């Protein structure tokens, strides 16, 4: 599902999913930069949201979850290397799921953190959205 999404064609991210946790990694290069030469904030959000989303959706087996809100704290600039974001579920109730994520650079320095709120959608997890059960 993740690797088939058109928005991932250029980034070529890797994804690892466990129960209530997920890790996303992708390379940072000039194509991710803003005018001042650092990674644009949208990519920080992208890493954090993807990691938190898949941590949440690891607990929801029937429908696609949607991000309903996400708070991002940008802490340190990054201009090259691999960004690694790890997401974990912090609260799972039937109506709203909460997950936090931390992004780090190659040196293990924290570059951003965020907390997301997610809700169950009506979109079923099946082949039509590229979903495959392991």
N, CA, C and O of each residue as an XYZ file, in Angstrom:
536
protein
N       0.832     -1.182      0.000
C       0.000      0.000      0.000
C       0.883      1.254      0.000
O       0.663      2.160     -0.804
N       1.863      1.316      0.878
C       2.704      2.507      1.003
C       3.577      2.715     -0.223
O       3.649      3.816     -0.769
N       4.229      1.661     -0.645
C       5.166      1.789     -1.758
C       4.474      1.985     -3.103
O       5.105      2.448     -4.053
N       3.196      1.643     -3.203
C       2.443      1.829     -4.443
C       1.856      3.237     -4.576
O       1.405      3.615     -5.657
N       1.857      4.008     -3.500
C       1.273      5.353     -3.537
C       2.097      6.265     -4.446
O       3.320      6.315     -4.318
N       1.446      6.984     -5.360
C       2.171      7.863     -6.286
C       3.060      8.899     -5.589
O       4.095      9.286     -6.132
N       2.669      9.348     -4.404
C       3.463     10.368     -3.704
C       4.817      9.841     -3.240
O       5.670     10.619     -2.815
N       5.022      8.525     -3.316
C       6.295      7.940     -2.895
C       7.244      7.655     -4.047
O       8.367      7.204     -3.821
N       6.816      7.908     -5.278
C       7.662      7.594     -6.435
C       9.029      8.254     -6.353
O      10.043      7.594     -6.582
N       9.079      9.531     -6.034
C      10.349     10.241     -6.030
C      11.164     10.004     -4.757
O      12.392      9.940     -4.816
N      10.508      9.875     -3.631
C      11.230      9.712     -2.366
C      11.825      8.324     -2.188
O      12.897      8.184     -1.600
N      11.150      7.304     -2.684
C      11.573      5.916     -2.514
C      11.855      5.583     -1.041
O      12.952      5.132     -0.712
N      10.880      5.799     -0.160
C      11.087      5.553      1.266
C      11.066      4.066      1.604
O      10.562      3.244      0.838
N      11.626      3.739      2.766
C      11.493      2.391      3.310
C      10.544      2.475      4.501
O      10.455      3.507      5.166
N       9.844      1.387      4.759
C       8.845      1.339      5.820
C       8.954      0.015      6.545
O       9.037     -1.043      5.920
N       8.953      0.077      7.861
C       8.930     -1.109      8.706
C       7.792     -0.928      9.701
O       7.693      0.107     10.360
N       6.925     -1.950      9.808
C       5.751     -1.849     10.678
C       5.762     -2.976     11.698
O       5.943     -4.142     11.348
N       5.567     -2.618     12.962
C       5.369     -3.580     14.036
C       4.019     -3.298     14.673
O       3.262     -2.465     14.174
N       3.713     -3.967     15.751
C       2.457     -3.720     16.443
C       2.544     -2.394     17.188
O       3.350     -2.245     18.106
N       1.722     -1.443     16.797
C       1.641     -0.106     17.397
C       2.913      0.715     17.203
O       3.166      1.653     17.959
N       3.719      0.368     16.190
C       4.926      1.133     15.899
C       5.288      1.012     14.427
O       4.944      0.029     13.770
N       5.977      2.010     13.924
C       6.420      1.991     12.527
C       7.626      2.910     12.368
O       7.799      3.873     13.116
N       8.457      2.590     11.375
C       9.638      3.389     11.064
C       9.660      3.690      9.575
O       9.438      2.804      8.750
N       9.929      4.942      9.238
C      10.030      5.396      7.852
C      11.405      6.030      7.671
O      11.873      6.777      8.531
N      12.043      5.726      6.546
C      13.324      6.351      6.217
C      13.313      6.799      4.768
O      12.735      6.133      3.909
N      13.959      7.941      4.494
C      14.191      8.357      3.113
C      15.396      9.285      3.064
O      15.799      9.875      4.067
N      15.953      9.392      1.868
C      17.145     10.204      1.654
C      16.781     11.676      1.505
O      15.790     12.031      0.866
N      17.598     12.510      2.103
C      17.460     13.959      1.987
C      18.546     14.445      1.033
O      19.731     14.185      1.240
N      18.130     15.150     -0.010
C      19.075     15.709     -0.972
C      18.529     17.051     -1.452
O      17.545     17.552     -0.908
N      19.158     17.626     -2.457
C      18.755     18.955     -2.921
C      17.297     19.027     -3.372
O      16.686     20.094     -3.315
N      16.739     17.913     -3.814
C      15.348     17.938     -4.277
C      14.354     18.147     -3.131
O      13.189     18.461     -3.376
N      14.801     17.976     -1.888
C      13.937     18.181     -0.720
C      14.174     19.543     -0.063
O      13.554     19.854      0.954
N      15.061     20.349     -0.633
C      15.476     21.609     -0.005
C      14.536     22.779     -0.275
O      13.858     22.837     -1.300
N      14.519     23.703      0.676
C      13.918     25.015      0.450
C      15.017     25.936     -0.083
O      16.147     25.490     -0.284
N      14.707     27.198     -0.312
C      15.647     28.133     -0.943
C      16.933     28.346     -0.144
O      17.955     28.719     -0.721
N      16.905     28.118      1.169
C      18.092     28.332      2.001
C      18.963     27.084      2.124
O      19.962     27.103      2.843
N      18.603     25.997      1.433
C      19.464     24.823      1.382
C      19.228     23.746      2.415
O      20.034     22.821      2.520
N      18.166     23.827      3.173
C      17.829     22.780      4.137
C      16.572     22.042      3.717
O      15.839     22.491      2.836
N      16.330     20.904      4.355
C      15.127     20.140      4.049
C      13.893     20.985      4.387
O      13.799     21.554      5.474
N      12.956     21.057      3.449
C      11.717     21.817      3.632
C      10.877     21.171      4.730
O      10.880     19.950      4.888
N      10.163     21.993      5.482
C       9.345     21.509      6.586
C       8.307     20.478      6.199
O       7.914     19.656      7.027
N       7.854     20.506      4.952
C       6.860     19.524      4.517
C       7.421     18.106      4.568
O       6.665     17.153      4.760
N       8.726     17.953      4.399
C       9.329     16.624      4.462
C       9.478     16.146      5.903
O       9.387     14.948      6.171
N       9.707     17.076      6.834
C       9.700     16.705      8.248
C       8.315     16.158      8.592
O       8.177     15.083      9.177
N       7.282     16.939      8.207
C       5.906     16.493      8.456
C       5.664     15.134      7.825
O       5.102     14.239      8.456
N       6.083     14.986      6.599
C       5.854     13.743      5.861
C       6.424     12.545      6.611
O       5.742     11.533      6.772
N       7.662     12.652      7.068
C       8.298     11.551      7.792
C       7.550     11.241      9.088
O       7.269     10.080      9.387
N       7.231     12.278      9.850
C       6.547     12.086     11.130
C       5.147     11.521     10.945
O       4.761     10.580     11.638
N       4.385     12.085     10.018
C       3.012     11.638      9.784
C       2.978     10.202      9.277
O       2.157      9.406      9.734
N       3.852      9.865      8.346
C       3.861      8.494      7.821
C       4.181      7.485      8.920
O       3.528      6.444      9.007
N       5.174      7.776      9.759
C       5.534      6.848     10.834
C       4.393      6.708     11.841
O       4.064      5.596     12.255
N       3.796      7.822     12.232
C       2.686      7.773     13.188
C       1.467      7.081     12.580
O       0.815      6.273     13.242
N       1.159      7.397     11.323
C       0.013      6.795     10.636
C       0.120      5.272     10.607
O      -0.832      4.576     10.960
N       1.271      4.755     10.190
C       1.385      3.301     10.080
C       1.453      2.620     11.438
O       1.068      1.457     11.559
N       1.931      3.314     12.459
C       1.847      2.766     13.811
C       0.380      2.581     14.192
O      -0.004      1.542     14.732
N      -0.436      3.597     13.907
C      -1.871      3.537     14.197
C      -2.553      2.482     13.346
O      -3.300      1.653     13.868
N      -2.308      2.500     12.043
C      -3.026      1.568     11.162
C      -2.594      0.120     11.380
O      -3.257     -0.798     10.897
N      -1.482     -0.100     12.107
C      -1.107     -1.473     12.457
C      -2.107     -2.079     13.434
O      -2.193     -3.301     13.557
N      -2.860     -1.236     14.124
C      -3.868     -1.708     15.080
C      -5.269     -1.778     14.482
O      -6.170     -2.367     15.079
N      -5.455     -1.184     13.313
C      -6.769     -1.141     12.660
C      -6.681     -2.004     11.408
O      -6.010     -1.631     10.445
N      -7.342     -3.137     11.411
C      -7.173     -4.110     10.330
C      -8.235     -4.043      9.243
O      -8.095     -4.699      8.212
N      -9.300     -3.261      9.450
C     -10.392     -3.306      8.479
C     -10.507     -2.066      7.597
O     -10.951     -2.170      6.453
N     -10.115     -0.893      8.104
C     -10.270      0.339      7.321
C      -8.999      1.188      7.375
O      -8.155      1.044      8.260
N      -8.906      2.069      6.397
C      -7.823      3.043      6.293
C      -8.048      4.131      7.340
O      -9.170      4.614      7.486
N      -7.017      4.519      8.060
C      -7.139      5.623      9.012
C      -6.769      6.933      8.327
O      -6.019      6.944      7.351
N      -7.297      8.022      8.841
C      -7.030      9.353      8.303
C      -6.412     10.233      9.381
O      -6.797     10.160     10.548
N      -5.464     11.054      8.990
C      -4.895     12.036      9.906
C      -5.905     13.167     10.067
O      -6.299     13.794      9.084
N      -6.323     13.429     11.298
C      -7.267     14.520     11.542
C      -6.579     15.750     12.120
O      -7.156     16.838     12.131
N      -5.374     15.586     12.592
C      -4.592     16.707     13.104
C      -3.186     16.238     13.396
O      -2.973     15.079     13.752
N      -2.220     17.137     13.246
C      -0.837     16.753     13.520
C      -0.060     17.988     13.948
O      -0.012     18.983     13.224
N       0.545     17.920     15.123
C       1.375     19.008     15.643
C       2.836     18.660     15.403
O       3.296     17.588     15.797
N       3.566     19.563     14.757
C       4.969     19.327     14.407
C       5.851     20.341     15.121
O       5.535     21.530     15.172
N       6.948     19.861     15.664
C       7.956     20.718     16.282
C       9.268     20.490     15.541
O       9.888     19.435     15.671
N       9.687     21.486     14.764
C      10.945     21.419     14.025
C      12.058     21.857     14.971
O      11.989     22.930     15.571
N      13.093     21.012     15.099
C      14.111     21.270     16.110
C      15.495     21.559     15.558
O      16.277     22.271     16.189
N      15.808     21.016     14.389
C      17.168     21.141     13.879
C      17.141     21.011     12.367
O      16.424     20.163     11.836
N      17.910     21.837     11.658
C      17.926     21.715     10.196
C      18.683     20.479      9.733
O      19.565     19.967     10.423
N      18.315     20.020      8.557
C      18.980     18.875      7.938
C      19.069     19.159      6.446
O      18.105     19.636      5.847
N      20.226     18.867      5.838
C      20.373     19.148      4.406
C      20.789     17.941      3.580
O      20.649     17.954      2.357
N      21.300     16.895      4.230
C      21.666     15.685      3.488
C      21.682     14.490      4.427
O      21.715     14.643      5.648
N      21.657     13.303      3.843
C      21.678     12.075      4.626
C      20.321     11.397      4.631
O      19.481     11.636      3.763
N      20.128     10.552      5.619
C      18.887      9.790      5.753
C      18.107     10.285      6.957
O      18.641     10.364      8.064
N      16.853     10.614      6.739
C      15.971     10.939      7.855
C      15.265      9.647      8.250
O      14.804      8.889      7.397
N      15.188      9.411      9.557
C      14.537      8.212     10.097
C      13.500      8.678     11.111
O      13.832      9.355     12.085
N      12.253      8.313     10.877
C      11.174      8.679     11.794
C      10.569      7.418     12.387
O      10.242      6.473     11.670
N      10.425      7.416     13.701
C       9.824      6.286     14.406
C       8.541      6.753     15.068
O       8.537      7.723     15.826
N       7.447      6.051     14.776
C       6.154      6.388     15.338
C       5.662      5.307     16.278
O       5.900      4.121     16.047
N       4.973      5.713     17.343
C       4.380      4.775     18.299
C       2.986      5.265     18.687
O       2.744      6.467     18.800
N       2.087      4.325     18.887
C       0.735      4.655     19.344
C       0.804      4.967     20.832
O       1.385      4.204     21.603
N       0.214      6.081     21.235
C       0.195      6.449     22.648
C      -1.190      6.302     23.269
O      -1.316      6.233     24.492
N      -2.235      6.254     22.434
C      -3.590      6.039     22.937
C      -4.448      5.522     21.792
O      -4.508      6.125     20.721
N      -5.102      4.412     22.032
C      -5.972      3.831     21.001
C      -7.355      3.620     21.594
O      -7.566      2.707     22.392
N      -8.293      4.468     21.199
C      -9.677      4.237     21.591
C     -10.500      4.134     20.316
O     -10.006      4.483     19.244
N     -11.731      3.670     20.399
C     -12.505      3.408     19.180
C     -12.729      4.615     18.274
O     -12.830      4.451     17.058
N     -12.807      5.813     18.828
C     -13.135      6.980     18.012
C     -11.934      7.789     17.544
O     -12.002      8.455     16.511
N     -10.850      7.739     18.282
C      -9.676      8.528     17.927
C      -8.430      7.814     18.422
O      -8.383      7.329     19.552
N      -7.429      7.759     17.568
C      -6.161      7.149     17.931
C      -5.094      8.234     17.940
O      -5.100      9.123     17.089
N      -4.182      8.162     18.899
C      -3.108      9.141     19.017
C      -1.768      8.439     18.866
O      -1.560      7.349     19.398
N      -0.861      9.077     18.133
C       0.485      8.528     17.972
C       1.492      9.660     17.994
O       1.199     10.782     17.581
N       2.681      9.349     18.484
C       3.761     10.326     18.455
C       4.871      9.783     17.570
O       4.981      8.575     17.358
N       5.691     10.690     17.057
C       6.803     10.284     16.206
C       7.987     11.207     16.452
O       7.825     12.388     16.759
N       9.167     10.646     16.310
C      10.413     11.394     16.428
C      11.231     11.132     15.179
O      11.367      9.985     14.752
N      11.779     12.193     14.587
C      12.644     12.065     13.409
C      14.076     12.381     13.815
O      14.335     13.312     14.578
N      15.003     11.582     13.286
C      16.426     11.754     13.578
C      17.227     11.789     12.295
O      16.786     11.294     11.258
N      18.424     12.385     12.374
C      19.341     12.381     11.240
C      20.284     11.180     11.347
O      20.120     10.335     12.227
N      21.267     11.106     10.455
C      22.213      9.984     10.440
C      23.014      9.840     11.728
O      23.444      8.739     12.074
N      23.215     10.940     12.435
C      23.989     10.907     13.678
C      23.133     10.544     14.885
O      23.642     10.470     16.004
N      21.842     10.317     14.673
C      20.938     10.011     15.774
C      20.459     11.242     16.514
O      19.846     11.137     17.577
N      20.742     12.427     15.946
C      20.263     13.663     16.563
C      18.800     13.882     16.200
O      18.408     13.732     15.043
N      18.006     14.235     17.188
C      16.593     14.505     16.951
C      16.451     15.795     16.155
O      16.985     16.835     16.539
N      15.725     15.716     15.039
C      15.530     16.897     14.196
C      14.098     17.418     14.253
O      13.846     18.580     13.931
N      13.159     16.565     14.661
C      11.754     16.979     14.758
C      10.974     15.947     15.560
O      11.386     14.795     15.699
N       9.843     16.392     16.080
C       8.919     15.473     16.748
C       7.509     15.946     16.502
O       7.274     17.116     16.197
N       6.571     15.028     16.635
C       5.190     15.402     16.395
C       4.219     14.447     17.049
O       4.574     13.333     17.435
N       2.988     14.903     17.166
C       1.902     14.095     17.708
C       0.722     14.213     16.762
O       0.325     15.311     16.369
N       0.164     13.057     16.400
C      -0.941     13.047     15.459
C      -2.201     12.440     16.032
O      -2.167     11.585     16.916
N      -3.319     12.913     15.497
C      -4.632     12.371     15.829
C      -5.181     11.724     14.572
O      -5.110     12.297     13.485
N      -5.725     10.535     14.726
C      -6.174      9.749     13.582
C      -7.567      9.195     13.846
O      -7.929      8.893     14.983
N      -8.338      9.071     12.774
C      -9.692      8.521     12.867
C      -9.867      7.439     11.809
O      -9.219      7.452     10.762
N     -10.746      6.517     12.109
C     -11.068      5.459     11.151
C     -11.895      6.049     10.010
O     -12.826      6.818     10.248
N     -11.557      5.691      8.779
C     -12.338      6.151      7.627
C     -13.339      5.069      7.233
O     -13.501      4.069      7.933
N     -13.998      5.281      6.118
C     -14.909      4.268      5.573
C     -14.251      3.488      4.445
O     -14.875      2.610      3.849
N     -12.996      3.801      4.149
C     -12.275      3.130      3.063
C     -11.730      1.802      3.578
O     -10.889      1.766      4.475
N     -12.221      0.722      2.998
C     -11.792     -0.604      3.435
C     -10.357     -0.880      3.021
O      -9.903     -0.450      1.961
N      -9.650     -1.611      3.885
C      -8.297     -2.045      3.558
C      -8.404     -3.303      2.703
O      -8.659     -4.396      3.208
N      -8.206     -3.127      1.411
C      -8.250     -4.256      0.489
C      -7.344     -3.959     -0.701
O      -6.599     -2.979     -0.690
N      -7.408     -4.789     -1.707
C      -6.534     -4.657     -2.871
C      -6.733     -3.335     -3.612
O      -5.807     -2.857     -4.267
N      -7.927     -2.735     -3.521
C      -8.193     -1.496     -4.257
C      -7.325     -0.329     -3.780
O      -7.111      0.622     -4.532
N      -6.821     -0.386     -2.542
C      -5.910      0.643     -2.039
C      -4.485      0.107     -1.924
O      -3.628      0.723     -1.290
N      -4.242     -1.055     -2.547
C      -2.911     -1.649     -2.535
C      -2.562     -2.373     -1.253
O      -1.389     -2.633     -0.986
N      -3.570     -2.704     -0.455
C      -3.327     -3.353      0.829
C      -3.138     -4.847      0.646
O      -3.914     -5.505     -0.047
N      -2.095     -5.377      1.276
C      -1.838     -6.817      1.268
C      -1.608     -7.270      2.698
O      -0.837     -6.649      3.431
N      -2.259     -8.329      3.094
C      -2.045     -8.888      4.435
C      -0.855     -9.830      4.399
O      -0.686    -10.608      3.460
N      -0.029     -9.747      5.443
C       1.121    -10.666      5.550
C       0.707    -11.984      6.133
O       1.539    -12.876      6.296
